[in-house]
Coordinates of C-alpha atoms in Angstrom, one line a residue:
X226 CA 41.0 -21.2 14.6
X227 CA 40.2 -17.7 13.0
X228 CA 39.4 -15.2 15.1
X229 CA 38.1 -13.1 11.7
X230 CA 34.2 -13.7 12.8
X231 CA 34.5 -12.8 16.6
X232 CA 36.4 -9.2 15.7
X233 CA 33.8 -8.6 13.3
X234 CA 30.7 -9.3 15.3
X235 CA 31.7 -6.1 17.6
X236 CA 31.7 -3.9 14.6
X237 CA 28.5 -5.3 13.1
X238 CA 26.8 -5.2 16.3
X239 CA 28.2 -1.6 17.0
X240 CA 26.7 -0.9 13.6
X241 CA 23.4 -2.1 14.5
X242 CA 23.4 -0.2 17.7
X243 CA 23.9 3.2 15.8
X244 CA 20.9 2.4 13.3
X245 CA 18.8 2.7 16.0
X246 CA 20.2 5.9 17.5
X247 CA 18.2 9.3 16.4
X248 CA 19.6 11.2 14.1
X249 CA 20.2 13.9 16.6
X250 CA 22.2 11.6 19.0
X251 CA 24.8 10.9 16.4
X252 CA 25.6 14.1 14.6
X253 CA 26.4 17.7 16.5
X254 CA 25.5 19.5 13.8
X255 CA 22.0 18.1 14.0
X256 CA 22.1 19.2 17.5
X257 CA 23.1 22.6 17.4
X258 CA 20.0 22.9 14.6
X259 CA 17.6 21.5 16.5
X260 CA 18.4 23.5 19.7
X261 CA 18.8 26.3 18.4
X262 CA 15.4 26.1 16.2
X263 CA 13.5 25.1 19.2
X264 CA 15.0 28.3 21.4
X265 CA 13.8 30.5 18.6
X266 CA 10.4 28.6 18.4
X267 CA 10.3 29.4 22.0
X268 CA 10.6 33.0 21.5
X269 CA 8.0 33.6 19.0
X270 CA 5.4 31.3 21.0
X271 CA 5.5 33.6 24.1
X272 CA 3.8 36.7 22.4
X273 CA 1.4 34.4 20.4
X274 CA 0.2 32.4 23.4
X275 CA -0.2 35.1 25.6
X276 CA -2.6 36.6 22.8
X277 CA -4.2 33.4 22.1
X278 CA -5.1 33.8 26.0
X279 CA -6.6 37.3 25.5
X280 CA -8.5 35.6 23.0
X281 CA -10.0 33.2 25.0
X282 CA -10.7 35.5 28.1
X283 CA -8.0 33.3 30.5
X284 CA -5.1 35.0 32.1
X285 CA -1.9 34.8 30.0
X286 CA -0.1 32.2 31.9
X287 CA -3.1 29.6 30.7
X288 CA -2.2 29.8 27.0
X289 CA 1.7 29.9 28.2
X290 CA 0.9 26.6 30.2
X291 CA -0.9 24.9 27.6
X292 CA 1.8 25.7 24.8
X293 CA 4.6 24.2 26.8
X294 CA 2.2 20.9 27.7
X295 CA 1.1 20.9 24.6
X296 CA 4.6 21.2 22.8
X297 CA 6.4 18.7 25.4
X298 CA 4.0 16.2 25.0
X299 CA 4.0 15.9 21.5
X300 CA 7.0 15.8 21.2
X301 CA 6.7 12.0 22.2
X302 CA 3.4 10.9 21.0
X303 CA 2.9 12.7 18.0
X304 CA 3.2 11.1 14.6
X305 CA 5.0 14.2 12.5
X306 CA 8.7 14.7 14.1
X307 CA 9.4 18.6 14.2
X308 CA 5.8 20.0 14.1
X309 CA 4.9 22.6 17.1
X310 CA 2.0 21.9 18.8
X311 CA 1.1 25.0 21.1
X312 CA -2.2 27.0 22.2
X313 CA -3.8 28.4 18.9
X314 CA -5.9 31.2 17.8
X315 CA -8.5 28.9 16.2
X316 CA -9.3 26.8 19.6
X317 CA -9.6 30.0 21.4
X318 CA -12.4 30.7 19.1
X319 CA -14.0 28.0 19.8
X320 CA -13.9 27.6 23.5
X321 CA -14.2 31.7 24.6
X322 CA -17.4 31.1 24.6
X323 CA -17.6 28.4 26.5
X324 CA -15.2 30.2 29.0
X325 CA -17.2 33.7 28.9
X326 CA -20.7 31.9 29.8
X327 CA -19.5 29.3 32.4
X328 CA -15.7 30.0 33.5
X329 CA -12.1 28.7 33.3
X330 CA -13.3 24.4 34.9
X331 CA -16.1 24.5 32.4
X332 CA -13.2 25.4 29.4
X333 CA -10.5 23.2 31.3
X334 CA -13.2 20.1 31.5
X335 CA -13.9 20.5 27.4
X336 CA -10.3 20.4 26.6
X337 CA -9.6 17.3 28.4
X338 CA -12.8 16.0 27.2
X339 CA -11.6 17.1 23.1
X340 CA -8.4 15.2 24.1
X341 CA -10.6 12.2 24.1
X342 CA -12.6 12.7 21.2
X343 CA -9.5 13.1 19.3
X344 CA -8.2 9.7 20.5
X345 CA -11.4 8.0 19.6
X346 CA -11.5 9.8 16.3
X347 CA -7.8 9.3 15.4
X348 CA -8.6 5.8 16.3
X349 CA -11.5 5.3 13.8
X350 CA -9.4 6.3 11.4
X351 CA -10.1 10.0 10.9
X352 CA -6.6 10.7 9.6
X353 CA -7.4 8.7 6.2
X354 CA -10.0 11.8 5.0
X355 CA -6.7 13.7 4.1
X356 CA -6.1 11.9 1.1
X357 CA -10.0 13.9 0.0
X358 CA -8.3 16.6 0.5
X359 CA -7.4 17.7 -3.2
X360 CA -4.0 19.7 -4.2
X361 CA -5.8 22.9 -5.3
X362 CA -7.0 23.3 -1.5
X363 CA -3.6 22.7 -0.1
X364 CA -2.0 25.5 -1.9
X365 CA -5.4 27.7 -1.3
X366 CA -4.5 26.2 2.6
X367 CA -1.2 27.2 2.2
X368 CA -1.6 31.1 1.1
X369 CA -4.2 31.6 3.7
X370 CA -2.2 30.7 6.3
X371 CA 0.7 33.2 4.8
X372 CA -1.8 35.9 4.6
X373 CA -3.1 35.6 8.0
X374 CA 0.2 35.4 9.6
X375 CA 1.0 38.7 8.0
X376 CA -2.6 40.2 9.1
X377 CA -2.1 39.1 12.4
X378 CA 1.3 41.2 12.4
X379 CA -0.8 44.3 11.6
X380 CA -2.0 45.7 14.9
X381 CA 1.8 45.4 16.0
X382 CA 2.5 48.2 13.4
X383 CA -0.5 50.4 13.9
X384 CA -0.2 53.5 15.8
X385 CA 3.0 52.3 17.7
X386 CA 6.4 54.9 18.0
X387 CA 8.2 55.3 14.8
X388 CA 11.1 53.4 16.0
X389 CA 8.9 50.4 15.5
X390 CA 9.3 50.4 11.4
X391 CA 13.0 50.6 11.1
X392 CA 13.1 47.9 13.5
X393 CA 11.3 45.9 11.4
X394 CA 12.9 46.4 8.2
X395 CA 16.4 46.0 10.4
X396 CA 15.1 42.4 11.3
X397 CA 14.1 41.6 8.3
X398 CA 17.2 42.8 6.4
X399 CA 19.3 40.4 8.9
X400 CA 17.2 37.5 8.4
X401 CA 17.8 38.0 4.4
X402 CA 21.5 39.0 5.0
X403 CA 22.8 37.0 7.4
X404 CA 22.1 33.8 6.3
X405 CA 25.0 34.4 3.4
X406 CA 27.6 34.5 5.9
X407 CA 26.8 31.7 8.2
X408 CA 23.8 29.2 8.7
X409 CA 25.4 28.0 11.7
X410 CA 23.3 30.2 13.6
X411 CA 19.4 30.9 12.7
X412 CA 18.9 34.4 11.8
X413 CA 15.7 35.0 13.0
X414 CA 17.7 34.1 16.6
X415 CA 20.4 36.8 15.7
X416 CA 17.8 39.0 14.7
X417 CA 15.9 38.9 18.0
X418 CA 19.0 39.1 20.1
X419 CA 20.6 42.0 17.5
X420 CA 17.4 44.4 18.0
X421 CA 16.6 43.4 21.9
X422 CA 20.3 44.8 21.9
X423 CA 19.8 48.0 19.9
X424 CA 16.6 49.0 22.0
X425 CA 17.6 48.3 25.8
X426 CA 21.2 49.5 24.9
X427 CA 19.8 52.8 23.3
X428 CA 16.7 53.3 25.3
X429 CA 14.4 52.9 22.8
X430 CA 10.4 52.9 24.1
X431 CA 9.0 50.7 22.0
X432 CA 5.9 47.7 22.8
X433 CA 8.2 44.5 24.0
X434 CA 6.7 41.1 24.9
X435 CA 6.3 42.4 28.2
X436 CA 3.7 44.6 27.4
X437 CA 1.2 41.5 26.0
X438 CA 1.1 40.4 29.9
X439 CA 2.8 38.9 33.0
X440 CA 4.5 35.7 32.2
X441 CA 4.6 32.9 34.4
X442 CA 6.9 32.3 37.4
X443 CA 6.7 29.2 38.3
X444 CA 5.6 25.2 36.7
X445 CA 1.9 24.5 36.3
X446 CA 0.8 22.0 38.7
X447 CA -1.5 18.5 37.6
X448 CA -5.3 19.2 39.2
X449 CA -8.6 18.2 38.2
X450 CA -10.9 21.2 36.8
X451 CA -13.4 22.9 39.5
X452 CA -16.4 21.5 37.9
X453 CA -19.2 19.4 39.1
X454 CA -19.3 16.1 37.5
X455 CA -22.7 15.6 36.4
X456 CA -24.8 14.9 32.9
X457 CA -25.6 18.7 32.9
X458 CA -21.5 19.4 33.1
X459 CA -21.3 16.8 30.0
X460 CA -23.9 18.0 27.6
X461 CA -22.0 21.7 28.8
X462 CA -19.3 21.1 27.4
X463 CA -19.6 18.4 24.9
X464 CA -20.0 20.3 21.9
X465 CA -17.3 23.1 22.3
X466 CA -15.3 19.8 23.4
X467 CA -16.2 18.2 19.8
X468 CA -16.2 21.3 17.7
X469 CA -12.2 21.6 19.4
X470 CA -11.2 18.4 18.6
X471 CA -12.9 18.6 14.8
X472 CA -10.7 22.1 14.4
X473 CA -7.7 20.7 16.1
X474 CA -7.1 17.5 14.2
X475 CA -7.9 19.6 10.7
X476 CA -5.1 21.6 11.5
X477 CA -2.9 19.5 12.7
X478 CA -3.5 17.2 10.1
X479 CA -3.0 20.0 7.2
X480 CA 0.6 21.1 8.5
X481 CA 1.3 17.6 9.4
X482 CA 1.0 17.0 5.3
X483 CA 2.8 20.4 4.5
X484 CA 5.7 19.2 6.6
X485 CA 5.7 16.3 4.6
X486 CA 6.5 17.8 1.8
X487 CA 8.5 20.2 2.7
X488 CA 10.7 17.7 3.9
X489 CA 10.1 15.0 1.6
X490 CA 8.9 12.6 4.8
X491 CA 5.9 11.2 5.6
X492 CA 4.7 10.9 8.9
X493 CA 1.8 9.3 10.9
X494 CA -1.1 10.7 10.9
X495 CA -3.3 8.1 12.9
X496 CA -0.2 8.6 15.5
X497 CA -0.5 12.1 14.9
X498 CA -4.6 12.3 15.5
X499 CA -4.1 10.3 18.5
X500 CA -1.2 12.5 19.8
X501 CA -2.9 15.6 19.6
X502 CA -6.0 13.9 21.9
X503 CA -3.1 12.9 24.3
X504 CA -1.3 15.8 24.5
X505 CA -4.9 18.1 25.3
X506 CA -5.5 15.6 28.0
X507 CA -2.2 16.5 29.6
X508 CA -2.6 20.1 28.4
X509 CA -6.3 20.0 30.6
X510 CA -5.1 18.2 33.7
X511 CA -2.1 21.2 34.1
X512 CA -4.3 24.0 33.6
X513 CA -3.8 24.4 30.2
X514 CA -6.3 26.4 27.3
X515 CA -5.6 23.2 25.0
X516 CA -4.4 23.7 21.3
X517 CA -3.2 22.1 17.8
X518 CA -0.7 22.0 15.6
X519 CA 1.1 26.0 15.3
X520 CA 1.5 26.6 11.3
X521 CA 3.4 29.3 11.6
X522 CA 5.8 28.2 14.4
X523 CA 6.2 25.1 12.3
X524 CA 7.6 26.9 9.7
X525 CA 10.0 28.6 11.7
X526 CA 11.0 25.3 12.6
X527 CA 11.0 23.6 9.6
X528 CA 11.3 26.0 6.9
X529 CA 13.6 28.6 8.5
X530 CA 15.8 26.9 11.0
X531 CA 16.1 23.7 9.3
X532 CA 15.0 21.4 12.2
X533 CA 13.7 18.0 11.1
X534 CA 13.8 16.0 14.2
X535 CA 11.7 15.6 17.7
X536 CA 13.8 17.4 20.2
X537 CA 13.2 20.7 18.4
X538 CA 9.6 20.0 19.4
X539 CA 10.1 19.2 23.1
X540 CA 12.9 22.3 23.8
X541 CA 10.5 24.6 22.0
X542 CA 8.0 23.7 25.0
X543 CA 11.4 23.2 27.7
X544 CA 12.7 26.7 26.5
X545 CA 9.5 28.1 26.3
X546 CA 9.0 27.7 30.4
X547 CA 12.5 28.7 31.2
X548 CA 12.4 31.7 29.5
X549 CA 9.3 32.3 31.4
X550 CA 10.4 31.2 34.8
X551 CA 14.5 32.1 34.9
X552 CA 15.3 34.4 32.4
X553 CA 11.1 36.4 32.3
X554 CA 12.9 39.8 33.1
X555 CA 15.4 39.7 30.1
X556 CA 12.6 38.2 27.9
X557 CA 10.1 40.7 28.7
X558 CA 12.5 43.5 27.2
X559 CA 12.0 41.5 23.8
X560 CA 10.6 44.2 21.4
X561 CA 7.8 43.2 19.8
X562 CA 9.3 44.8 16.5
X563 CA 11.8 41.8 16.4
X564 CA 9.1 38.9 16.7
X565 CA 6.5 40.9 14.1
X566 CA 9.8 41.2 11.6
X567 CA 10.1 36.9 12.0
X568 CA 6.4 36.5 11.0
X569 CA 6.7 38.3 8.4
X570 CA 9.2 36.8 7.0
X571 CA 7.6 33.3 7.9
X572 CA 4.4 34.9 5.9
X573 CA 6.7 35.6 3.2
X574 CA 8.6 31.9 3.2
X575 CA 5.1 29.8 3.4
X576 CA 3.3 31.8 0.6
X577 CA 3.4 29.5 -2.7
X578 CA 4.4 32.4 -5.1
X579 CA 4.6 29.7 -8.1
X580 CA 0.7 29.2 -7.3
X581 CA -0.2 33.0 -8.2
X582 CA 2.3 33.6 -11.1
X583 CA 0.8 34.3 -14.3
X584 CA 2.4 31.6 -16.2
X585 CA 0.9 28.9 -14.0
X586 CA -2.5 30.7 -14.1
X587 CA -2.4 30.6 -17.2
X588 CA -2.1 26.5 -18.0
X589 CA -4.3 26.2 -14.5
X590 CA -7.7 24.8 -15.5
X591 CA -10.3 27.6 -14.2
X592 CA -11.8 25.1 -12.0
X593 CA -8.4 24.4 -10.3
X594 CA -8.6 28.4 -10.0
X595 CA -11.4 28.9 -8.0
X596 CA -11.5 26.2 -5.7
X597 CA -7.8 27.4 -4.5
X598 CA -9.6 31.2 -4.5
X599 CA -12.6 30.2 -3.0
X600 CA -10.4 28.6 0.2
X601 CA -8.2 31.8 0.9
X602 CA -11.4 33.9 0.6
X603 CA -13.2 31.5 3.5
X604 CA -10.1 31.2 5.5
X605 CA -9.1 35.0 5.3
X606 CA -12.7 35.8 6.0
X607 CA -13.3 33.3 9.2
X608 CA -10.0 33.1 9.9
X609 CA -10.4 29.6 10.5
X610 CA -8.7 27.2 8.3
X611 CA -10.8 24.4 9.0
X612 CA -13.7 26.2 7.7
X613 CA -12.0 27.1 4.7
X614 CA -10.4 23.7 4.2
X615 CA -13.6 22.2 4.3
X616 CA -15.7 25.0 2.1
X617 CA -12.6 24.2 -0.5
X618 CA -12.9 20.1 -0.6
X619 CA -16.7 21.0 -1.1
X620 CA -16.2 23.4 -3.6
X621 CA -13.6 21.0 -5.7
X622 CA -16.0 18.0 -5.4
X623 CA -18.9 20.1 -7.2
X624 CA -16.1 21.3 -10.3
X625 CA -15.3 17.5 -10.3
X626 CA -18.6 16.1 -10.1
X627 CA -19.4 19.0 -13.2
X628 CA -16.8 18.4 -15.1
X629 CA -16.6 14.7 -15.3
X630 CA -20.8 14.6 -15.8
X631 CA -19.6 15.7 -19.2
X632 CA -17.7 12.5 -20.0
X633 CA -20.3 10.4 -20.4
X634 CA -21.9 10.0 -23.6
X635 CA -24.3 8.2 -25.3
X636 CA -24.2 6.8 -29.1
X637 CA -26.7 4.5 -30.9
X638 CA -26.4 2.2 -34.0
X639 CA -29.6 0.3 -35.1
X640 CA -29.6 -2.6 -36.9
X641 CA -30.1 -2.4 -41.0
X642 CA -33.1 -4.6 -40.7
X643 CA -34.4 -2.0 -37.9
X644 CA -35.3 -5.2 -35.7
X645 CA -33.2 -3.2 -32.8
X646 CA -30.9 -0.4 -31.1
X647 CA -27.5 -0.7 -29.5
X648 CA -26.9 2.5 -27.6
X649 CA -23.3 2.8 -26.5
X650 CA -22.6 4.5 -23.4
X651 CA -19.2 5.6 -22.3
X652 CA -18.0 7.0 -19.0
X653 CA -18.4 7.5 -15.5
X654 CA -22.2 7.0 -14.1
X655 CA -22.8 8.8 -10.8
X656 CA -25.8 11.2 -9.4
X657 CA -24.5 14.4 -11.9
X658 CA -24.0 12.2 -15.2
X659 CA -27.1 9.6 -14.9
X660 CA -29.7 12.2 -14.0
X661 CA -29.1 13.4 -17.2
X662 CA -29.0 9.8 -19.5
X663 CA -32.4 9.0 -19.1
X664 CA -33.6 12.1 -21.9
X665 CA -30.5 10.5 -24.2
X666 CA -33.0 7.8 -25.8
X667 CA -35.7 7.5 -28.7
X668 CA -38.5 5.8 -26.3
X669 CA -41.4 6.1 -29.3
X670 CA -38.8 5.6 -32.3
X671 CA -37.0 3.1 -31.5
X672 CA -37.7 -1.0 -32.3
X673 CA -38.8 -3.2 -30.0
X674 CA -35.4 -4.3 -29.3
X675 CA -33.1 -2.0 -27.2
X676 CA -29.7 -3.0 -26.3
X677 CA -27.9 -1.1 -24.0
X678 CA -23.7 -1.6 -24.0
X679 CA -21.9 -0.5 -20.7
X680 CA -18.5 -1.9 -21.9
X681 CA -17.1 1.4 -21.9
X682 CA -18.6 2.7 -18.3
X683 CA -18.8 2.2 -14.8
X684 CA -21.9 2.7 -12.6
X685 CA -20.7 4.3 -9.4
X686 CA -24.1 4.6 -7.2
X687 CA -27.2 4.2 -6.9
X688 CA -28.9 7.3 -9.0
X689 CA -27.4 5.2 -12.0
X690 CA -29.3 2.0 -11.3
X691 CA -32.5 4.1 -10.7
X692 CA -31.7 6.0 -14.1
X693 CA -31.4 2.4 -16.1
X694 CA -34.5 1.4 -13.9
X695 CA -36.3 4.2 -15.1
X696 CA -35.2 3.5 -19.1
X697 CA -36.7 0.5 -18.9
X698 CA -39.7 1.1 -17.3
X699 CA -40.5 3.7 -20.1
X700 CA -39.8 0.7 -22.5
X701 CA -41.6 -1.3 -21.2
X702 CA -44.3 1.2 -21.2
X703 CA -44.3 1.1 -24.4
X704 CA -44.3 -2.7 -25.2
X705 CA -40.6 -3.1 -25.9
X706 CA -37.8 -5.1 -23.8
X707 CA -34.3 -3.6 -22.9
X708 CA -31.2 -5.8 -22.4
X709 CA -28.1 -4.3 -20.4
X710 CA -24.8 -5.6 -21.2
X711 CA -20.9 -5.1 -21.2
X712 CA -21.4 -4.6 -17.2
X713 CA -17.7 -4.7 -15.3
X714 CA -18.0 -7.0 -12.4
X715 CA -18.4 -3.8 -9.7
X716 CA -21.0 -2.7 -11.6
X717 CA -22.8 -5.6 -12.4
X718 CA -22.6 -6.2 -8.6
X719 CA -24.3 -2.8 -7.8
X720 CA -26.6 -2.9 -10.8
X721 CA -27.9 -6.6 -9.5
X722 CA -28.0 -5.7 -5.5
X723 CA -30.3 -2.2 -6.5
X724 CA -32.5 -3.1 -9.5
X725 CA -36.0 -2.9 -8.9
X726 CA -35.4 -1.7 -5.3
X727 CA -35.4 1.9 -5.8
X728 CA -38.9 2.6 -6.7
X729 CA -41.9 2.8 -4.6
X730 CA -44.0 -0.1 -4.0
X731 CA -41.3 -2.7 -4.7

């Protein structure tokens, strides 16, 4: 009897069993990346949470709270592996005032209440709308975001001690140098630990991270918020809750699709719609200001540390709190100088130079241009990248809707006996082309017979059966019948379900 099947079922088993294993189970160096990205990650969230919480008008450990739920959580239920979720500068917009006119249950009860309208709307699909979202608005979405992260390192370099600007050109000069003699470690870690060293060591009074507030000292604890539960709480909250959850899943959902290509993945975005609404329930239920996905954190992760998997997500929000909690003393002697000198170089790494060079302006079509113009202008000027994401899709929809109205076109040929017409008309029909082909015939000077061939175009809505309806009408006004043909079966299906419906009195 050979024994050749039962020593190989072992091995192909054991083969099996390591498919299934994460990446970052199976390979150190994948580990030491993904811990070490997430410690840094960690780091840089600290600063930007407890301003996030200024924003909002909450004490600093709310926003510290929420980016460690927010990030832990995530890191099991969101669809885009290696993305931060933390507390973010464009929810604190929108729920200050919520938190300013009726207090911290009031905001608490709208996050856990956006939670759920992100569930529902990740659940109806919301996540599909991306793929509206055109390519000029992406890279307009991506240079915003670049140019705000740098802007939002400017008061950290106004009116502060001198030291403070050869600090920062010390950071960044590591973070360019170091990298040529080992990646093993990230550099914008040795740069924090290099100038944190420097400064304490030397006694150099400069802002640190201790200086943006009093970090936490010990694990939020689960409640529910100290709000009456009534229809007057609901209709309170409900539309800071909604407005949340619109800006939230827009923001996830844009980084979520950056990530993808930056690492040439694609991830889940009903999962990750759904995620977010999970993780701001938990995030509300601890205490927590609530939050979306962090684009500038991401990037550290992604971009500049090389992390690709989930675990960089959850020790981000694991290292966050035990930075906080164990080692607060030594991380409130951080100097700000080192964290300001890693978002710039962030701003620097996520800005799409290629985008802005003259070479690709040049072979850009101007309409390309401006809608990627008109989104860093709205984003820059709200600072809110859903506003600008939005104002960009619109503005692209208009230079399509513009510039394809010009394709359609409209030829005749009459007969040699002059008994009829055949107008020929090619392209697409829609509200911004069809509004225009009812002045493209010869109503008095044509025969009685008009033929009109839509072999070559497509009717898309229903302002291009109400233009044909109105064509024949005036023919018909005039004694003389119109017969439509070459109709694909879509628009034949359209044309027949709208014809003669369109008009009062029918």
């Amino acid at each position: 009897m050979s024994l050749t099947p039962s020593s190989s079922a072992p091995s192909s088993a054991t083969a099996r069993l390591r498919g299934l294993k994460p990446d970052w189970l199976s390979a150190p160096r994948v580990w030491r990346t993904e811990i070490l990205g997430g410690l840094v990650v960690a780091l840089a969230l600290i600063p930007e949470a407890i301003s996030f919480s200024i924003i909002a008008g909450v004490d600093p450990a709310i926003g510290l709270f929420a980016s460690f739920t927010m990030a832990v959580t995530i890191a099991f239920v969101g669809g885009r592996p290696a993305m931060i979720s933390a507390a973010t500068g464009a929810v604190a917009l929108v729920i200050a005032p919520l938190n300013r006119e009726h207090g911290l249950g009031y905001l608490i009860a709208a996050v856990i209440l956006a939670g759920a309208f992100q569930i529902v709307l990740g659940a109806l699909g919301v996540a599909k709308l991306m793929r509206f979202v055109p390519r000029s608005v992406m890279v307009g979405f991506v240079n915003a975001l670049a140019i705000l992260i740098f802007l939002a390192q400017v008061p950290e370099m106004h009116d502060v001690p001198w030291p403070v600007y050869p600090l920062i050109a010390g950071g960044l000069a590591l973070m360019v140098l170091f990298p040529r003699v080992t990646k093993v470690i990230p550099a914008p870690l040795v740069s924090i630990v290099v100038l944190t060293v420097i400064t304490v060591a030397a006694g150099i009074a400069v802002p640190t991270v201790g200086d943006k507030g009093e970090l936490p000292s010990s694990l939020p604890v689960p409640g529910l918020p100290d709000v009456p539960f009534t229809l007057d709480t609901l209709t309170t909250v409900a539309p800071y809750a909604f407005a949340m959850a619109l800006v939230g899943l827009m923001e996830s959902l844009m980084t979520a699709k950056l990530v993808d290509d930056i690492t040439d993945t694609r991830s889940s975005k009903t999962r990750e719609s759904i995620g977010q609404g999970v993780a701001n329930i938990v995030t509300g239920f601890f205490g927590g200001m609530g939050g979306c996905a962090m684009i500038g954190q991401t990037m550290i992760n992604v971009r500049v540390s090389g992390a690709r998997t989930r675990l960089s997500t959850f020790l981000a929000g694991a290292f966050l709190m035990a930075l906080c909690i164990v080692f607060g003393p030594v991380v409130s002697d951080i100097p700000m100088a080192a964290l300001v000198a890693v978002m710039v170089m962030v701003s620097f790494a996520t800005f799409d130079w290629h985008s802005v060079a003259p070479k690709t302006l040049r072979r850009m079509p101007a309409g390309e241009i401006t809608v990627m113009v008109v989104t860093v202008a709205v984003v820059v000027a709200t600072h809110n990248l859903a506003i600008g994401v939005v104002v960009g899709t619109l503005t692209a929809v208009v230079v399509f809707a513009k510039r394809v109205a010009h394709l359609a076109e409209v030829t005749s040929v009459t007969d040699p006996d002059g008994s009829s017409v055949v107008y020929s008309v090619t392209g697409e029909l829609f509200f911004a082309s069809s509004n225009d082909l009812v002045t493209r015939f010869d109503y008095a000077g044509d025969p009685d017979k008009v033929v009109i061939d839509l072999t070559a175009a497509h009717i898309w809505d229903a302002s291009s059966v109400a233009a044909l309806d109105a064509i024949e009408t005036k023919y018909a006004q005039r004694g003389k019948t119109v017969e439509i043909t070459g109709l694909n079966q879509p628009s034949a299906q359209i044309h027949r379900k709208l014809s003669g419906e369109l008009t009062a009195g029918n």
